[in-house]
Amino acid sequence: MSKKKRIPEKYQIWIDARKRYRLSEVHIQMARELGMNPKKFGKIANEKQEPWKAPLPAFIERIYFKRFGRECPVDVKSIEEVLRSKEIKKKSDE
């Protein structure tokens, strides 16, 4: 009988945001490094009703470049990879 692992809420909201707003792993990592709140993406990603707003991926890229001075993170990891590495570290500490 396989034991299904539950994803912690702090990671699940990023996975849900990635699917809902069709963001790539790179955009999710950039948003996490910027300290953005994925629950607020709906306000930012409203370019269809408010045409002067940039699409969410372009907005994240612009803010990331302003803050860090580079186009994208050096080492890109998906949420699932981050979660897996934390589980491995936790098991090795036990």
Coordinates of C-alpha atoms in Angstrom, one line a residue:
M1 CA 0.0 0.0 0.0
S2 CA 1.6 3.3 -1.1
K3 CA 1.6 6.2 1.3
K4 CA 0.6 9.4 -0.4
K5 CA 2.7 12.4 0.8
R6 CA 0.8 15.6 1.5
I7 CA 2.4 18.8 0.2
P8 CA 2.7 21.5 2.8
E9 CA 0.5 24.5 2.3
K10 CA 3.4 27.0 1.8
Y11 CA 4.5 25.0 -1.3
Q12 CA 1.0 24.1 -2.5
I13 CA 0.0 27.7 -3.0
W14 CA 3.0 28.2 -5.3
I15 CA 2.0 25.0 -7.3
D16 CA -1.6 26.3 -7.6
A17 CA -0.4 29.8 -8.7
R18 CA 1.9 28.2 -11.3
K19 CA -1.0 26.3 -12.8
R20 CA -3.6 29.1 -12.5
Y21 CA -1.5 31.9 -14.0
R22 CA 0.4 29.6 -16.4
L23 CA 3.8 30.5 -15.0
S24 CA 7.1 28.7 -15.6
E25 CA 9.3 27.3 -12.9
V26 CA 11.7 30.2 -13.5
H27 CA 8.9 32.8 -12.9
I28 CA 7.8 31.0 -9.7
Q29 CA 11.4 31.0 -8.4
M30 CA 11.9 34.6 -9.3
A31 CA 8.6 35.5 -7.5
R32 CA 9.7 33.5 -4.4
E33 CA 13.1 35.2 -4.3
L34 CA 11.3 38.6 -4.6
G35 CA 9.1 37.7 -1.6
M36 CA 5.9 38.0 -3.6
N37 CA 2.7 36.6 -2.2
P38 CA 1.0 34.2 -4.7
K39 CA -2.4 34.9 -3.2
K40 CA -2.1 38.5 -4.5
F41 CA -1.3 37.5 -8.1
G42 CA -4.9 38.0 -9.1
K43 CA -4.6 41.7 -8.6
I44 CA -1.3 41.9 -10.5
A45 CA -2.4 39.7 -13.4
N46 CA -5.4 41.7 -14.5
E47 CA -4.0 42.9 -17.9
K48 CA -7.2 41.9 -19.9
Q49 CA -9.4 44.3 -17.9
E50 CA -6.7 46.8 -17.4
P51 CA -4.6 46.9 -20.6
W52 CA -1.9 49.2 -19.2
K53 CA -0.8 46.5 -16.9
A54 CA 2.0 44.2 -18.1
P55 CA 1.3 40.4 -18.2
L56 CA 2.3 38.7 -14.9
P57 CA 5.4 36.9 -16.3
A58 CA 6.8 40.2 -17.8
F59 CA 6.0 42.0 -14.5
I60 CA 7.9 39.5 -12.5
E61 CA 10.9 39.6 -14.9
R62 CA 11.1 43.4 -14.8
I63 CA 11.0 43.6 -11.0
Y64 CA 13.5 40.7 -10.7
F65 CA 15.9 42.5 -13.1
K66 CA 15.5 45.8 -11.1
R67 CA 16.3 44.1 -7.8
F68 CA 19.0 41.6 -8.7
G69 CA 20.4 43.0 -12.0
R70 CA 20.1 39.7 -13.9
E71 CA 17.5 38.2 -16.2
C72 CA 16.8 35.0 -14.3
P73 CA 18.1 33.0 -11.3
V74 CA 21.4 31.2 -11.6
D75 CA 20.1 27.8 -10.3
V76 CA 16.5 27.2 -11.2
K77 CA 14.7 24.5 -9.1
S78 CA 11.0 23.6 -9.3
I79 CA 8.9 23.6 -6.1
E80 CA 8.8 19.8 -6.2
E81 CA 12.6 19.7 -6.3
V82 CA 12.9 22.1 -3.4
L83 CA 10.4 20.0 -1.4
R84 CA 12.3 16.8 -2.3
S85 CA 15.6 18.3 -1.2
K86 CA 14.1 19.4 2.1
E87 CA 12.7 15.9 2.7
I88 CA 16.1 14.3 2.0
K89 CA 17.9 16.8 4.3
K90 CA 15.3 16.1 7.1
K91 CA 15.8 12.4 6.7
S92 CA 19.6 12.7 6.9
D93 CA 19.4 14.9 10.0
E94 CA 17.3 12.2 11.9

